[in-house]
Coordinates of C-alpha atoms and ligand atoms in Angstrom, one line a residue:
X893 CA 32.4 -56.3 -29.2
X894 CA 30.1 -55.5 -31.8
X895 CA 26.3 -54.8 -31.4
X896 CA 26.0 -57.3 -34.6
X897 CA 27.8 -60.2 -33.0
X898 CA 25.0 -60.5 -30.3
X899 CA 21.7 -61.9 -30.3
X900 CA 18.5 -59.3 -29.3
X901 CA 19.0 -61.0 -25.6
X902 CA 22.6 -60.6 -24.9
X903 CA 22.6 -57.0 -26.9
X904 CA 19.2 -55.5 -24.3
X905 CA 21.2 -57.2 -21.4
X906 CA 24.5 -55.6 -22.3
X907 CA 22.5 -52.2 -23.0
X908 CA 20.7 -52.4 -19.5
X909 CA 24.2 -53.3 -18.0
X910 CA 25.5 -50.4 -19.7
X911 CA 22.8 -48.0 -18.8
X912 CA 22.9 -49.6 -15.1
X913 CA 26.6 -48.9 -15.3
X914 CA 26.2 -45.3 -16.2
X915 CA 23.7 -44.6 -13.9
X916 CA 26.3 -45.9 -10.8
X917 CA 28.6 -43.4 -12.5
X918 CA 25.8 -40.4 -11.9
X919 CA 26.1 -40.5 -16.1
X920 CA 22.3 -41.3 -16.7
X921 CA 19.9 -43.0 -14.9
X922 CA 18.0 -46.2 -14.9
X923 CA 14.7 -47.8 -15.3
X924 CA 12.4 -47.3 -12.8
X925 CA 10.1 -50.0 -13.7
X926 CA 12.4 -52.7 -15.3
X927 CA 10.5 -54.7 -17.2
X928 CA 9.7 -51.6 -19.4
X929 CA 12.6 -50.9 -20.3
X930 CA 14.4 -49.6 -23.9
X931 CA 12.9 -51.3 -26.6
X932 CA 11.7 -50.1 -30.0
X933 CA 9.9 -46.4 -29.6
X934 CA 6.1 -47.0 -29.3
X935 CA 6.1 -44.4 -32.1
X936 CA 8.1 -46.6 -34.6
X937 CA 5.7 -49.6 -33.7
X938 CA 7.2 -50.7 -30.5
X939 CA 5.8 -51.3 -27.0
X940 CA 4.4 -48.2 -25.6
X941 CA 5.8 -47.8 -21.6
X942 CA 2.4 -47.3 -20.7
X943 CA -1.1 -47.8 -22.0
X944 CA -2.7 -46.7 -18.8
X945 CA -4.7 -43.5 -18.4
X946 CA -3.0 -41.0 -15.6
X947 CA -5.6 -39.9 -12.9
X948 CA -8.9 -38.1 -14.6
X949 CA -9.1 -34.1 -13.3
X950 CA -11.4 -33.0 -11.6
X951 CA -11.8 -35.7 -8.6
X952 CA -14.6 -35.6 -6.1
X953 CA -16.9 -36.9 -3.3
X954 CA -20.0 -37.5 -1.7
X955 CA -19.5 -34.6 0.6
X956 CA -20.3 -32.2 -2.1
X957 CA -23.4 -33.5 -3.4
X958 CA -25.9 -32.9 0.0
X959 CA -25.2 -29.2 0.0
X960 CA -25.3 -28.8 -4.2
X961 CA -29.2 -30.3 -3.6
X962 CA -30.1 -28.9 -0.9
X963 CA -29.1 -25.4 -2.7
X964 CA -31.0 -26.5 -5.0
X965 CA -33.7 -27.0 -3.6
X966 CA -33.9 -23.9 -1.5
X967 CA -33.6 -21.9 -4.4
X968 CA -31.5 -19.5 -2.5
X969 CA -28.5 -19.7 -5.0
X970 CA -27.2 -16.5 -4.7
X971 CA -24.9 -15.3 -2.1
X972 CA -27.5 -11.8 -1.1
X973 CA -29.6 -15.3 0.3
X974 CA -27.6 -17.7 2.1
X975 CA -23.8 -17.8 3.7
X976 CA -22.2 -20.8 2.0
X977 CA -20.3 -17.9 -0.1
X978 CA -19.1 -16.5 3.1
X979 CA -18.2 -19.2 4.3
X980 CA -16.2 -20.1 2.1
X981 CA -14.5 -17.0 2.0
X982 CA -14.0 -17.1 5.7
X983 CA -12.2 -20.5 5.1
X984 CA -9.8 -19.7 2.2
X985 CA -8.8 -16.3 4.1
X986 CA -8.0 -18.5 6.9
X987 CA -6.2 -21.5 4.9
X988 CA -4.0 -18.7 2.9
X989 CA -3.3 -16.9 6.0
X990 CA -4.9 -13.6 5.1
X991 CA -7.0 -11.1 6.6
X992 CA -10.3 -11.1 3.9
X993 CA -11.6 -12.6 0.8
X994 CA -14.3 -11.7 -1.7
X995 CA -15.1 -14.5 -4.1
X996 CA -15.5 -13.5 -7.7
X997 CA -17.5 -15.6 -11.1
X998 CA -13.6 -16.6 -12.3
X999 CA -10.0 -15.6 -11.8
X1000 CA -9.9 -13.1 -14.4
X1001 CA -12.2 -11.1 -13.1
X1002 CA -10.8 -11.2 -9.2
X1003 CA -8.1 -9.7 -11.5
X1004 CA -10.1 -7.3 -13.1
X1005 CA -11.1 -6.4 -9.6
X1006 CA -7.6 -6.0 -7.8
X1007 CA -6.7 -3.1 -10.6
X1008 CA -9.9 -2.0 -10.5
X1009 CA -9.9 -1.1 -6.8
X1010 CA -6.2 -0.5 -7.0
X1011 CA -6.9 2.3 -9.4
X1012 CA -4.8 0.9 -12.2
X1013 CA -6.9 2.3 -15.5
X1014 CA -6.5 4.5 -18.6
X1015 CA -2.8 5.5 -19.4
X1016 CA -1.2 3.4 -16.7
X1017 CA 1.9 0.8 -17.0
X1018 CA 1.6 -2.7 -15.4
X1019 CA 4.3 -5.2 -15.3
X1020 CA 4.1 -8.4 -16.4
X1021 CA 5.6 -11.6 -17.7
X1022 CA 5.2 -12.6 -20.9
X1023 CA 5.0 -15.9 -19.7
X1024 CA 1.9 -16.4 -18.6
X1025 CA -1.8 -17.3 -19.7
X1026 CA -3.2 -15.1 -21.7
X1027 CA -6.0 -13.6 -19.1
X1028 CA -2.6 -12.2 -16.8
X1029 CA -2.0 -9.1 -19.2
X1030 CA -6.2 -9.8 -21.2
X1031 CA -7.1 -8.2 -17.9
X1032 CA -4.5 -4.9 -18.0
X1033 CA -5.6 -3.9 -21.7
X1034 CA -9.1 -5.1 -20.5
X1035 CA -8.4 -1.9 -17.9
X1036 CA -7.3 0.4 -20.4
X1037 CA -3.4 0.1 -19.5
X1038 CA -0.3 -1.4 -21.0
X1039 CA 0.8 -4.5 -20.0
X1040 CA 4.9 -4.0 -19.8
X1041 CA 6.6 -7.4 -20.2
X1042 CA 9.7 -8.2 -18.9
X1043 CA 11.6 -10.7 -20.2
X1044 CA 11.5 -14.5 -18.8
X1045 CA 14.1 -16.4 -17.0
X1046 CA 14.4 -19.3 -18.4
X1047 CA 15.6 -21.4 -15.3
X1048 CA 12.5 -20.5 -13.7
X1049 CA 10.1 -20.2 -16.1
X1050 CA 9.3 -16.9 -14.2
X1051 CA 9.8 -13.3 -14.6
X1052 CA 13.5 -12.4 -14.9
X1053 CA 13.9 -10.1 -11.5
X1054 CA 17.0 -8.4 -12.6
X1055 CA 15.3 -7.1 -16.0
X1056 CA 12.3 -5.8 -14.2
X1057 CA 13.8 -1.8 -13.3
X1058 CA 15.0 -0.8 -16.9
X1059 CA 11.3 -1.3 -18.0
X1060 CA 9.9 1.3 -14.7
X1061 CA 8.6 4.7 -16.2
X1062 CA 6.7 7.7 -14.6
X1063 CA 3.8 5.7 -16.0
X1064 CA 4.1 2.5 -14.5
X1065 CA 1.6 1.7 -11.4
X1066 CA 1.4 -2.2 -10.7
X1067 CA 3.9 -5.0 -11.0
X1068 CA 1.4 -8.1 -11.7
X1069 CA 4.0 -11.0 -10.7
X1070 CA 2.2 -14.8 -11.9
X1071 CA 3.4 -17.6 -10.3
X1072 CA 3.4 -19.0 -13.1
X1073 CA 3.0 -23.1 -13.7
X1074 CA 2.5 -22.6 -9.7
X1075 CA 5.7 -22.4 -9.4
X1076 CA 6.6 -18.9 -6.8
X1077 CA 8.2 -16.1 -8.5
X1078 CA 11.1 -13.7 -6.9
X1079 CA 8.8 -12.1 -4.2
X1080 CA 11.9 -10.2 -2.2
X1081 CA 13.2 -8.5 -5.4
X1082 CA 9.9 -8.2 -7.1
X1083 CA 8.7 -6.7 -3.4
X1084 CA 11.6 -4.4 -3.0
X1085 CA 11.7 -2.9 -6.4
X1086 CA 7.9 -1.7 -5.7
X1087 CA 8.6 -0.6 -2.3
X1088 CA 11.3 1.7 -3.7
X1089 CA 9.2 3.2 -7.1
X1090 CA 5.9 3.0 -4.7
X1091 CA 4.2 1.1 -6.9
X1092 CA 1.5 -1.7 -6.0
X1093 CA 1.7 -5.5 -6.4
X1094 CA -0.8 -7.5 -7.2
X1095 CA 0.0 -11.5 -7.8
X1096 CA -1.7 -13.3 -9.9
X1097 CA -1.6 -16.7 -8.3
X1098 CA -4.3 -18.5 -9.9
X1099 CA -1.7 -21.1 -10.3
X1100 CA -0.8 -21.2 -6.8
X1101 CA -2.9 -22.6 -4.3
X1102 CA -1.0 -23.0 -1.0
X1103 CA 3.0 -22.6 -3.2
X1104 CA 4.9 -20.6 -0.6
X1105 CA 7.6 -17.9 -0.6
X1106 CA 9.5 -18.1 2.5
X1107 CA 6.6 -19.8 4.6
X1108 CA 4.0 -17.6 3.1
X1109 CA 1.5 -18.1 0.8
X1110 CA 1.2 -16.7 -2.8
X1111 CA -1.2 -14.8 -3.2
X1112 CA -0.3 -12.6 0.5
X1113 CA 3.2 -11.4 -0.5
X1114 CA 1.8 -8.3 -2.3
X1115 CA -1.4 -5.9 -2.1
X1116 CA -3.7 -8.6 -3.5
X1117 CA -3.7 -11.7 -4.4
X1118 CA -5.9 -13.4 -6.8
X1119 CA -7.0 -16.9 -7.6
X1120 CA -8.9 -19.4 -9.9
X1121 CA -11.2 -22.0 -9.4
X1122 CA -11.8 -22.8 -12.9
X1123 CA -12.4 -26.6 -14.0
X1124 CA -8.5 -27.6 -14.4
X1125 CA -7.6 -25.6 -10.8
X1126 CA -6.6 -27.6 -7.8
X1127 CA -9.1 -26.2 -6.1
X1128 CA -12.2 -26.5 -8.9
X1129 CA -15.6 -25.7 -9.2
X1130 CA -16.3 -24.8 -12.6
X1131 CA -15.9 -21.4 -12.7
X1132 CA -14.5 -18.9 -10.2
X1133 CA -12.3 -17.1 -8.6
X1134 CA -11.0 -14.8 -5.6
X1135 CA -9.6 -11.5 -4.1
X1136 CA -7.4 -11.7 -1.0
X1137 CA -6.0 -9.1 0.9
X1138 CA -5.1 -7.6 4.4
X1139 CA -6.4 -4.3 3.8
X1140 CA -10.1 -3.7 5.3
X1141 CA -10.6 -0.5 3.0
X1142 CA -9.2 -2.3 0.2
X1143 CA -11.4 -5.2 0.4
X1144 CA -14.8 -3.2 1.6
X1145 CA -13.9 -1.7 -2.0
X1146 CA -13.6 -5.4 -3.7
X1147 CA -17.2 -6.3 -2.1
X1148 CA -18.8 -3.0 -2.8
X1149 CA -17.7 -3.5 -6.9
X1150 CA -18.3 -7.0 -7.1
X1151 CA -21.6 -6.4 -5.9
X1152 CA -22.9 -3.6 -8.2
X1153 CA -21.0 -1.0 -6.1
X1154 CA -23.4 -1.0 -3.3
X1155 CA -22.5 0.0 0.1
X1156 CA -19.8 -2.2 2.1
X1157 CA -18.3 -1.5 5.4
X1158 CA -16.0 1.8 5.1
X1159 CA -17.6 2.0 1.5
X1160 CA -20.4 4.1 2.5
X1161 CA -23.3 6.2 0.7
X1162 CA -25.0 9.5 1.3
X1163 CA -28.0 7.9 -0.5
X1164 CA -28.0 4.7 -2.8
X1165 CA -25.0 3.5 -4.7
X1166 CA -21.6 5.2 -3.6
X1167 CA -19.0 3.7 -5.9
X1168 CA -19.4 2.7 -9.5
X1169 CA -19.6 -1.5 -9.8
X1170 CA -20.6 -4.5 -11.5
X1171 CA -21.8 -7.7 -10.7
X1172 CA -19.2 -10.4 -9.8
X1173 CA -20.6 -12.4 -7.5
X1174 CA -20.5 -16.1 -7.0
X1175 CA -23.0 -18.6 -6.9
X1176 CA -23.9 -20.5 -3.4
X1177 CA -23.4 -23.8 -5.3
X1178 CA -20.2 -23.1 -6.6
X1179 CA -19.2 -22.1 -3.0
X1180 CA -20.5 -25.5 -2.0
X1181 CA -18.3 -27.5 -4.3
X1182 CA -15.2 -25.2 -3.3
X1183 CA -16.1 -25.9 0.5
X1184 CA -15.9 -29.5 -0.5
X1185 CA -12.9 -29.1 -3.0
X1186 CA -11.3 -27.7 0.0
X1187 CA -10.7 -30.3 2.1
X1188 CA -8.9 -32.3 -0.6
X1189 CA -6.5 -29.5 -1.5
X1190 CA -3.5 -29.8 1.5
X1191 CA -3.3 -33.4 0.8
X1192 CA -2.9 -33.3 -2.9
X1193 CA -0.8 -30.7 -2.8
X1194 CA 1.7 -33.0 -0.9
X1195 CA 1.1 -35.7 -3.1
X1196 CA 2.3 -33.4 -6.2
X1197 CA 5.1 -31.9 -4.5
X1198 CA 6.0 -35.5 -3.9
X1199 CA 5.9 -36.6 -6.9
X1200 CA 7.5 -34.0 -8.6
X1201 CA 10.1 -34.3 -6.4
X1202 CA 10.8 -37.6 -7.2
X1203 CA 10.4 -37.0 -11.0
X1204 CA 12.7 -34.7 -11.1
X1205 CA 15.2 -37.1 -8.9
X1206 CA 14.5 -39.6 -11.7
X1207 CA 15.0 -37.1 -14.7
X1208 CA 17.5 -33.9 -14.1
X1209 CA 20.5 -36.0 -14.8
X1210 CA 19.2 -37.3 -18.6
X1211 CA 21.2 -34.9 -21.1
X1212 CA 19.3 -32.4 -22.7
X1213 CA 16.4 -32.8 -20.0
X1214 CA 16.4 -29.2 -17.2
X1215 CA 13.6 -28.9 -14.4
X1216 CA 12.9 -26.5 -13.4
X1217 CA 14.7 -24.2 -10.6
X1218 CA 13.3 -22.9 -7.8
X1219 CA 14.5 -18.8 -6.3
X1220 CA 15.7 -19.6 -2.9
X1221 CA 12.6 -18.2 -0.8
X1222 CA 10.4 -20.7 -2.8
X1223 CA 9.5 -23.2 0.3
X1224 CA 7.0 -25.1 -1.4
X1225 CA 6.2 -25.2 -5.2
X1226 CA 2.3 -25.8 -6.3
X1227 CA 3.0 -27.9 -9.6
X1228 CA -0.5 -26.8 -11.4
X1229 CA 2.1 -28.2 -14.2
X1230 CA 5.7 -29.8 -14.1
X1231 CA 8.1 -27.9 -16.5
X1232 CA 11.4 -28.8 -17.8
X1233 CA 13.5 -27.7 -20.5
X1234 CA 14.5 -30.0 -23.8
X1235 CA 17.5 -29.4 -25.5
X1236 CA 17.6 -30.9 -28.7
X1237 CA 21.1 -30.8 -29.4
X1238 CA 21.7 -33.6 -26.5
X1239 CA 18.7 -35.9 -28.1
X1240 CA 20.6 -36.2 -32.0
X1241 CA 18.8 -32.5 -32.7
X1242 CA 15.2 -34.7 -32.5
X1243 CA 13.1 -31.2 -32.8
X1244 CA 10.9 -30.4 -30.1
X1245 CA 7.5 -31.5 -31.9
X1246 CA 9.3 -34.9 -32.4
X1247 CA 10.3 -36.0 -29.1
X1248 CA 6.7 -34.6 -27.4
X1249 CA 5.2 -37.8 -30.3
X1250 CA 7.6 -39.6 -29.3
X1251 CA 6.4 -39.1 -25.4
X1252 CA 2.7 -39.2 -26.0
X1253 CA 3.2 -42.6 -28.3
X1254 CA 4.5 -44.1 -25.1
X1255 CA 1.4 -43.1 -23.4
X1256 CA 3.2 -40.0 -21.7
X1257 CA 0.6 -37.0 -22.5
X1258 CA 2.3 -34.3 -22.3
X1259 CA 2.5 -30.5 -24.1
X1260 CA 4.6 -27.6 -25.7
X1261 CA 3.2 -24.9 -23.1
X1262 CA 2.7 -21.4 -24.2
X1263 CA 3.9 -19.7 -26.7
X1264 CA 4.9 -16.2 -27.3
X1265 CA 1.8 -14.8 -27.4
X1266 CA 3.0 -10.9 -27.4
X1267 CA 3.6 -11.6 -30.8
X1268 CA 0.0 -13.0 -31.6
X1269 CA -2.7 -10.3 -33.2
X1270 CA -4.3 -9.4 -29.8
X1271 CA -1.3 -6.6 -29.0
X1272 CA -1.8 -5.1 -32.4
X1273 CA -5.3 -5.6 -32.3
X1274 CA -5.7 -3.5 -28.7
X1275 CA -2.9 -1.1 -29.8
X1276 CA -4.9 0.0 -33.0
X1277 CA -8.6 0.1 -31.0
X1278 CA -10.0 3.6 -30.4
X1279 CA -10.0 3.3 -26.4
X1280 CA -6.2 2.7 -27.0
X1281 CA -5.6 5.5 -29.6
X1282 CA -7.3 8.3 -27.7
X1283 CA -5.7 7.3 -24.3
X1284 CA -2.1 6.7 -25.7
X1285 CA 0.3 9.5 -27.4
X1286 CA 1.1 8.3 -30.9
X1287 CA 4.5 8.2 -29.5
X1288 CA 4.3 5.9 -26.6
X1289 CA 2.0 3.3 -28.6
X1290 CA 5.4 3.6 -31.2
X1291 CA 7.9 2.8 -28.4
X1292 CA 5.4 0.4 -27.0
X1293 CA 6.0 -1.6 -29.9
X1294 CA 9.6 -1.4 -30.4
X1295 CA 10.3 -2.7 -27.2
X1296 CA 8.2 -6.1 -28.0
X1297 CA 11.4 -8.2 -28.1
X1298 CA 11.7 -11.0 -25.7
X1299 CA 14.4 -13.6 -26.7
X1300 CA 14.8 -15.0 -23.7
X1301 CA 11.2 -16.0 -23.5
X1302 CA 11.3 -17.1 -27.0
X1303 CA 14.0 -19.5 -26.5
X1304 CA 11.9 -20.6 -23.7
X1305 CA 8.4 -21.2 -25.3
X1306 CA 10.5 -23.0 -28.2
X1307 CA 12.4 -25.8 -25.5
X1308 CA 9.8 -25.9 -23.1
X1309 CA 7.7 -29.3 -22.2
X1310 CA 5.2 -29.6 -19.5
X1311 CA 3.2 -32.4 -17.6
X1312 CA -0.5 -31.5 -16.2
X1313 CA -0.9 -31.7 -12.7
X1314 CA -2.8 -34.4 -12.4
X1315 CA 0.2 -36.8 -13.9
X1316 CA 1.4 -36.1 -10.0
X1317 CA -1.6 -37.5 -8.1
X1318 CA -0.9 -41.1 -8.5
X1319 CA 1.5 -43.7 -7.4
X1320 CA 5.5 -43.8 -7.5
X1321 CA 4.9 -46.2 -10.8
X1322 CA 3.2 -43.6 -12.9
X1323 CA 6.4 -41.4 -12.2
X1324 CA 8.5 -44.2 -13.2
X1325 CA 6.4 -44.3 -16.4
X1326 CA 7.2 -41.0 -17.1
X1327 CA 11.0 -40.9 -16.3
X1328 CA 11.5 -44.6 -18.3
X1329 CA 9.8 -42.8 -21.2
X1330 CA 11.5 -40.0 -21.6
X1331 CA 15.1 -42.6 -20.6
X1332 CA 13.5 -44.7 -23.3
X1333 CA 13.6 -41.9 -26.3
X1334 CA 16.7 -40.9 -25.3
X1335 CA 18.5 -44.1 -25.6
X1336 CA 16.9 -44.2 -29.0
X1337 CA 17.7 -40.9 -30.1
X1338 CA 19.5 -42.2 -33.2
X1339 CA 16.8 -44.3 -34.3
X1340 CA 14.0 -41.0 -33.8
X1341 CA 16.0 -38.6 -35.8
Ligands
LIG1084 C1 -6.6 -19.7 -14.9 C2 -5.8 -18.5 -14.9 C3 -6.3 -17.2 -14.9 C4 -7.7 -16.9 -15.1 O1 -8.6 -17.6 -14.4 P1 -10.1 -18.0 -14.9 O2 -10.7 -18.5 -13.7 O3 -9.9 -19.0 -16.0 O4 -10.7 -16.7 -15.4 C5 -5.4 -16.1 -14.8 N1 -4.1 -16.3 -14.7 C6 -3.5 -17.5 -14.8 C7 -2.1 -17.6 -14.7 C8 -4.3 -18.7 -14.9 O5 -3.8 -19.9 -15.0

């Protein structure tokens, strides 16, 4: 039969019996939401799937707004007069299942911290992933070290393991794993291959609130762990951020520097300051929202992982569509965002920028992710800066550069499409939005090329 030879009725009822037929097969799947289905694209003038706003970030309660006044009021807003800092701290360390926790002003600065009282400085090496925001290797140049990429796997969206070795040198000190999209990178081999070059691990988790690795949280699987609390976080409140870790020593040494180096437990003085510092500290107010924030964060975090869950259920078998895969020790996955893959050749080679219209025209927002930022200014920038060329042989800036080739990760920031975490925090139907989008411009792939 000919598409011509039926009215618009019989045709959508013989596409949806088709589509409903493929899906029994395990080809593709169907709608979730029926009555939304196929259709013109929303971007050629049809129906948009949805028209409804996804859940606005940040979300909270009552329960912060007594203590925010009454800190206030007291005018005791910094942590040298009052505990709600501490308390705070005491919670997290708890909740995260570490020994201590120092609260910085952001997350790039509990970073700044970890290689500070690490020792990671001038002329050292630090592993990282190209992968990443920005602040994850800001914070290594920031310390007057090279940020070593290793290429991404693209799977996982994560540091590629296996590549990380080849790129160890008598110069390298740190391996700075992200968990990146809050999604747990490969803690046993990224452990083991410190453990056997003695080098320290700090994990940037500020992604990762409460994603485990093997039943333990991000954030403990290394030397130190840091986190964010910035605006978009799970666990927001404005600005902010934190240092955990199960070394006393090592975190008297975080408290002493984020508080202008002043004596702290083993961190001890003759007379007057003993270690050089800077001021770090967070506010009591932000420490009130947190201690709010707090309670919400175990049950949103099983309402993403829900969610996501179910997206994926709803999406991996669409051609051209690839979650994300998860190393085998991840036992829970954070979702600060929900990554897959787009291959255009299975969507009539729609590019990238197309299909992501396409998506938010039907009232999906979603987003390209990072890019490949090693190739932006800032590497060339730092490389050619007079703290860089008077700490670096002429020689090792020169094979610095050559070595900036990352094609995996390339690939990865060119196919990549990502949700925002709070796409996850609503009902079953906003999912089903999602999925019967992205169903929807696939079935019309011819029309969109
Ligand atoms: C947010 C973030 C940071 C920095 O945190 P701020 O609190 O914004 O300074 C560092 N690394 C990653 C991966 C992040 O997402």
């Amino acid at each position: 039969m000919n598409k011509k030879d039926l009215n618009r009725r019989e045709f959508l009822n013989a596409a949806s019996a088709a589509s409903l037929a493929a899906a029994a097969s395990g080809a593709i799947p169907a709608y979730g939401n029926v009555s939304k289905k196929a259709g013109k694209p929303a971007i050629l003038g049809g129906k948009p799937v949805r028209t409804k706003a996804f859940l606005r970030w940040p979300v909270w309660d009552k329960s912060a707004e007594e203590p925010v006044l009454s800190i206030l009021r007291s005018g005791n807003w910094y942590r040298g007069r009052g505990d709600t800092v501490s308390k705070f701290e005491e919670q997290y360390a708890k909740l995260m299942g570490a020994k201590r926790c120092v609260c910085t002003v952001n997350g790039t600065n509990a970073l700044l911290t970890a290689l500070n009282v690490l020792d990671i400085g001038v002329g050292d090496e630090v592993i990282v992933s190209p992968y990443t925001f920005i602040a994850t290797y800001n914070v290594v140049f920031g310390s007057c070290a090279l940020p070593v990429f290793v290429d991404t796997d693209p799977e996982t969206f994560q540091i590629n393991p296996d590549k990380i070795e080849e790129r160890i040198n008598e110069n390298t000190r740190a391996i700075l794993p992200v968990h990146i999209l809050g999604l747990p990178a490969n803690m046993d081999k990224i452990n083991a291959i410190a453990k056997k070059h003695n080098l320290v691990v700090i994990e940037d988790a500020c992604q990762a609130w409460l994603a485990e690795w093997r039943g333990k949280k991000c954030g403990t699987l290394g030397d130190l762990g840091c986190f964010s609390f910035q605006n978009s976080k799970h666990l927001p409140c404005g600005e902010g951020g934190a240092v955990i870790g199960n070394d006393d020593e090592v975190m008297d040494r975080c408290y002493s520097y984020h508080n202008c180096g002043r004596p702290f437990g083993s961190v001890k003085a003759t007379s007057g300051y003993p270690i050089i510092g800077t001021n770090r500290r967070m506010t009591e107010y932000q420490a009130a929202i947190l201690l709010s924030q707090i309670k919400r964060l175990e049950k949103d975090a099983q309402k993403r992982t829900m969610n996501a869950d179910y997206l994926t259920s709803r999406i991996k078998d669409i051609p051209g569509i690839l979650p994300a895969k998860f190393y085998d020790g991840v036992t829970r996955a954070a979702y600060h965002l929900y990554p897959f893959r787009y291959k255009k050749e299975h969507f009539n080679d729609i590019p990238r920028s197309r299909f992501l219209s396409a998506l938010s025209a039907e009232g999906i927002p979603c987003s390209s992710g990072y890019g490949p930022q090693y190739k932006d200014g800032v590497v060339e920038a730092v490389l050619n800066s007079r703290n860089f060329k008077r700490s670096f042989s002429k020689a090792r800036l020169a094979k610095y550069r050559r070595e900036l080739h990352y094609p995996e990760n390339d690939q990865l920031c060119k196919e990549a499409v990502w949700f925002t975490q709070n796409m996850l925090l609503g009902t079953k139907r906003d999912i089903d939005d999602i999925a019967d989008a992205i169903l929807k411009i696939y079935e019309n792939r011819d029309k969109l090329s």
